[in-house]
Amino acid sequence: MRMKKYFFLLLSLFCLIMQGQNNHDSISSASYLSDFDLFTNYLEQTHPDPYTAFGGKIYFRKTVQEIREQIKNIQSVDEFEQILRNLLVRLEDGHTFIYASSKKKNLSVQAKFLPLTFKTATDGLFVARTTENYKKYVGYKLIAVDGITTDSLAKRMRVIAPIENKYGAWNVLENVIAHQKGAEKLLKKERVENLCLTLQNRVNNIENITVELEEKFTFTPISQEMNLNEGNGLLSYRLLPDCNAAYFRWNTIASREIFIEADSTDKETNRAINWLYGIMKRPKPKNFTETIDGLPELYGTFYRMLTEMKENKLEYLIVDLRKNGGGMTPLCMPLLYMLYGNDYLNYHSDAEYHTLISPLLLKKYKTTLEKFNQKEGKDYKMGDYVFSPFFPYKDIPLSQKQTDLSLISYENGTGKQYTINLKGRPVYRPHVIVLSSPATFSAAYHFMYFLTEIGNATIIGVPSSQAGNTYMESTRFELPYSGIAGSISNAIQIMFPNDEEKGIVFIPTYPMTINDYAKYNFVEDAEILYCLDLIKQGKILQKQQ
């Protein structure tokens, strides 16, 4: 299957797609059972392997039959939704989940929050922000909550949320433990008004503090040595000539290019656009053309940046993917061509990507099995797998690849004006440094993977919550009676077929520990400051994977 068909939407975006969910409070037991049977049917038809996590097909079906008996006694859609979530988390698949409910719950009760936040480092969670009362604890490592160790809490997260590795568990734990309802669920308590935190300072002294949850508070500001948060909030760059570098921040694998030929009446398109304008914190124009034009352009921006880097002879490009939860993987391909030219086109690896053909998949592609086979030149049946290398272009002549718009532009030819005349030559080839965090997910993980594989990029930060050898893509489903909607993976990727550990956790070249963050007073952009110091010290190219 051609790479341009690999359709990855943002995990965070899916949590905002809530089309009329949970507005069906009073439905019959038969309706719940009908929805559940449809749900399990979707799961078996669409997911590449829903069985292994349960011990095989027999035990998957055993679990399903036991749940059917349980469903006969449920009283609400919320209860039904939780049953579905509990089933899906066992897959440990970050692309298969139930969307967040749009129903407002407990309106009479004001939610409370922990007046401090945590951040994940490579060696654990630390206190990142606090109110004035707790500012002395910034940088302290979280050891336990109410006597339960962080490792034990991370294990509990695996039965609450879809988790692919321990950094995913820690990343979700950051948010769950700070929210009253999340803490109650995690700690298995009816009511949580305070938390006993066991913290460890930099000289390994342990301190237990009791923190009251609060409704309203203000975090103490932390001064930033360097602020690179300017721009539109989606993608931007800045030259740093004094550091021999340029800085490119990309907060989602999306841009104007994916909407050039979009249908203004399409609901999914409008949800995605609304979400992007939310990231940019800008009002969306009423006119659809103006709305599209208001989104930042990726290819022109990247081309100008590389051109300016070449003019200024800057050697390092810092690509910041710390807040990038994914998007459209094909959008990255022209960037790789601008950076690496023929080295990108000639790239080949043993990585694999296998897609299961299902009714939901074909619905997502807005096609039929007959048309799908005509386009692929195959004779697939429903339920067949499309077995493919992750980058399936090895046997295509180089001269042909240099003009193949699916490789050098976005799938509809958008952006080809920046690549069509390169003829295999990079616009400019700096050494790329990727800033990573647990939030670097899905298509952002793919971009990071390609940058390391093709350009030997340096990775700095904290491992991604995305596993390399895991299920992939998001295929939407909705259940008619309960209104519950969600996502099911329709493919499996094996990025590291010969390295099982790396297939679970992609350790950066320079993994940042709590002590590394301490060097920069735990500021939000400590990763950038650490990266610039490594450049100044000449260490970037000394340590490569």
XYZ file of C-alpha atoms in Angstrom, residues 25 27 53 69 73 123 127 155 173 182 232 274 287 321 327 379 397 433 439-440 451 474 524 542:
24
model
C -29.642 7.746 29.068
C -32.220 2.630 26.501
C -3.836 -9.593 24.621
C -24.071 -11.341 30.833
C -27.807 -5.650 34.466
C 14.031 8.549 35.479
C 7.170 18.493 40.580
C 0.594 -0.327 36.636
C -0.434 9.731 35.542
C -8.916 11.028 38.380
C 1.025 30.922 15.587
C -11.799 23.984 14.756
C -15.586 32.254 5.176
C 8.166 17.679 18.671
C -1.460 13.882 12.563
C -7.596 -9.041 -5.671
C 13.873 3.725 -10.275
C 18.265 17.430 16.561
C 3.596 13.457 24.138
C 5.542 12.854 20.887
C 14.884 11.701 10.784
C -7.344 5.371 13.774
C 9.420 24.644 30.669
C 30.040 12.642 19.657
